Amino acid sequence: MNIVFLGPPGVGKGTYAAMLSVKLNIPHISSGDILRDEINKGTELGNKVRQYMNKGHLVPDEVIIEILKKRLDKNDCKKGFILDGFPRTVRQAEELKRFVDIDIVINFFAPEDLIIKRLSGRLICPKCKAVYNIYFRPPKNNRKCDICKSKLLQREDDKENVVRKRLEIYERETKPLIDFYRRNGILSDVYADQDIEHVINEIVRKIKGDVHGKNSRINKT
Ligand code: ADP
Ligand code: ADP
Ligand code: ZN
């Protein structure tokens, strides 16, 4: 099944995608993780995108579209995938549509004050990509990854002034995708202001409602 996770920064897309990827045995493709890896490796691409990311701006459409097309062409995507963080603009969504068929788009939403708290408390493992939260999901050992013991970091763009910019850009550039996918008839809303287990159960319910393909809901009514 080809799944897209849509929603503002901090709503929990990466957390749910990582868990669901194990449950459904399909890859979790995070555009942000791919870009951060390029930055960490010091590649030409990494140097190019760093400024955009640290300021909370989107990287140019043509750059990210190219990267995602390459990733989706890999063999492990044949049985399905979860896209997290892509598409983020209408142009990206249009390109994606030309490239693959998406079965379902899960649109996560939560109150803005909760999102800001989740972002300000987020810590990430630069090595294995595990995501923690100092308020909601603290690591067992002070600032060390439970899984690989690496030192956890706060993302440069999770600092307060950048967070505000990212939310603004989400409203302007990404929120129009809700209507885009609703018109396509493949959007399902999930309320993310609940504990992680509840959110995961709700996603699974929505996905199961779609096992017969993207028109299943239309056929039922
Ligand atoms: P996104 O990928 O949408 O930006 P993340 O998955 O990184 O969001 O989650 C943002 C932060 O909120 C992380 O620190 C994560 O641990 C925490 N988080 C995510 N979902 C929940 C939840 N349902 N309850 C409590 N904390 C959550
Ligand atoms: P979050 O889920 O917290 O918003 P991500 O890890 O998805 O963060 O993205 C981090 C940054 O990477 C974005 O602010 C942006 O600079 C860049 N980025 C990721 N995905 C895209 C995309 N699809 N289009 C443009 N920029 C992107
Ligand atoms: Zn780790």
Short mmCIF file of C-alpha atoms and ligand atoms in Angstrom, two decimals, residues 9-10 13 30-33 35-36 52-53 56-59 64 85-88 92 119 122 155 157 166, ligand 2:
data_model
loop_
_atom_site.label_atom_id
_atom_site.label_comp_id
_atom_site.label_asym_id
_atom_site.label_seq_id
_atom_site.Cartn_x
_atom_site.Cartn_y
_atom_site.Cartn_z
CA PRO A 9 5.81 19.73 11.82
CA GLY A 10 5.71 18.11 15.25
CA LYS A 13 4.34 11.83 11.47
CA SER A 30 11.35 10.56 5.52
CA SER A 31 12.43 13.40 3.24
CA GLY A 32 13.83 15.25 6.27
CA ASP A 33 15.96 12.25 7.34
CA LEU A 35 18.31 15.56 3.73
CA ARG A 36 19.82 15.51 7.25
CA TYR A 52 17.23 26.34 3.75
CA MET A 53 16.67 23.78 6.49
CA GLY A 56 13.05 26.61 8.44
CA HIS A 57 12.51 27.22 4.73
CA LEU A 58 11.57 24.49 2.28
CA VAL A 59 14.30 23.28 -0.02
CA ILE A 64 13.51 17.32 -3.35
CA GLY A 85 7.38 14.90 4.87
CA PHE A 86 6.77 14.64 1.13
CA PRO A 87 4.91 16.13 -0.68
CA ARG A 88 4.91 19.54 0.98
CA GLN A 92 5.43 18.22 -5.35
CA LEU A 119 8.75 20.37 18.80
CA ARG A 122 12.04 16.79 20.59
CA ARG A 155 17.54 19.77 15.77
CA ASP A 157 15.35 23.96 13.28
CA ARG A 166 8.13 26.43 9.86
P1 ADP B 2 9.20 18.26 10.36
O1 ADP B 2 8.39 17.04 10.15
O2 ADP B 2 9.55 18.50 11.77
O3 ADP B 2 8.68 19.48 9.68
P2 ADP B 2 11.17 17.28 8.42
O4 ADP B 2 12.23 16.43 8.99
O5 ADP B 2 10.09 16.64 7.62
O6 ADP B 2 10.61 18.12 9.64
O7 ADP B 2 11.80 18.41 7.49
C1 ADP B 2 12.85 19.22 7.93
C2 ADP B 2 13.23 20.23 6.85
O8 ADP B 2 13.66 19.55 5.68
C3 ADP B 2 12.08 21.12 6.36
O9 ADP B 2 11.87 22.24 7.19
C4 ADP B 2 12.61 21.53 4.98
O10 ADP B 2 13.64 22.49 5.07
C5 ADP B 2 13.26 20.23 4.50
N1 ADP B 2 12.29 19.37 3.79
C6 ADP B 2 11.89 18.14 4.14
N2 ADP B 2 10.99 17.65 3.27
C7 ADP B 2 10.80 18.61 2.32
C8 ADP B 2 10.00 18.73 1.16
N3 ADP B 2 9.16 17.75 0.80
N4 ADP B 2 10.07 19.88 0.45
C9 ADP B 2 10.89 20.88 0.80
N5 ADP B 2 11.67 20.84 1.89
C10 ADP B 2 11.66 19.71 2.65
#
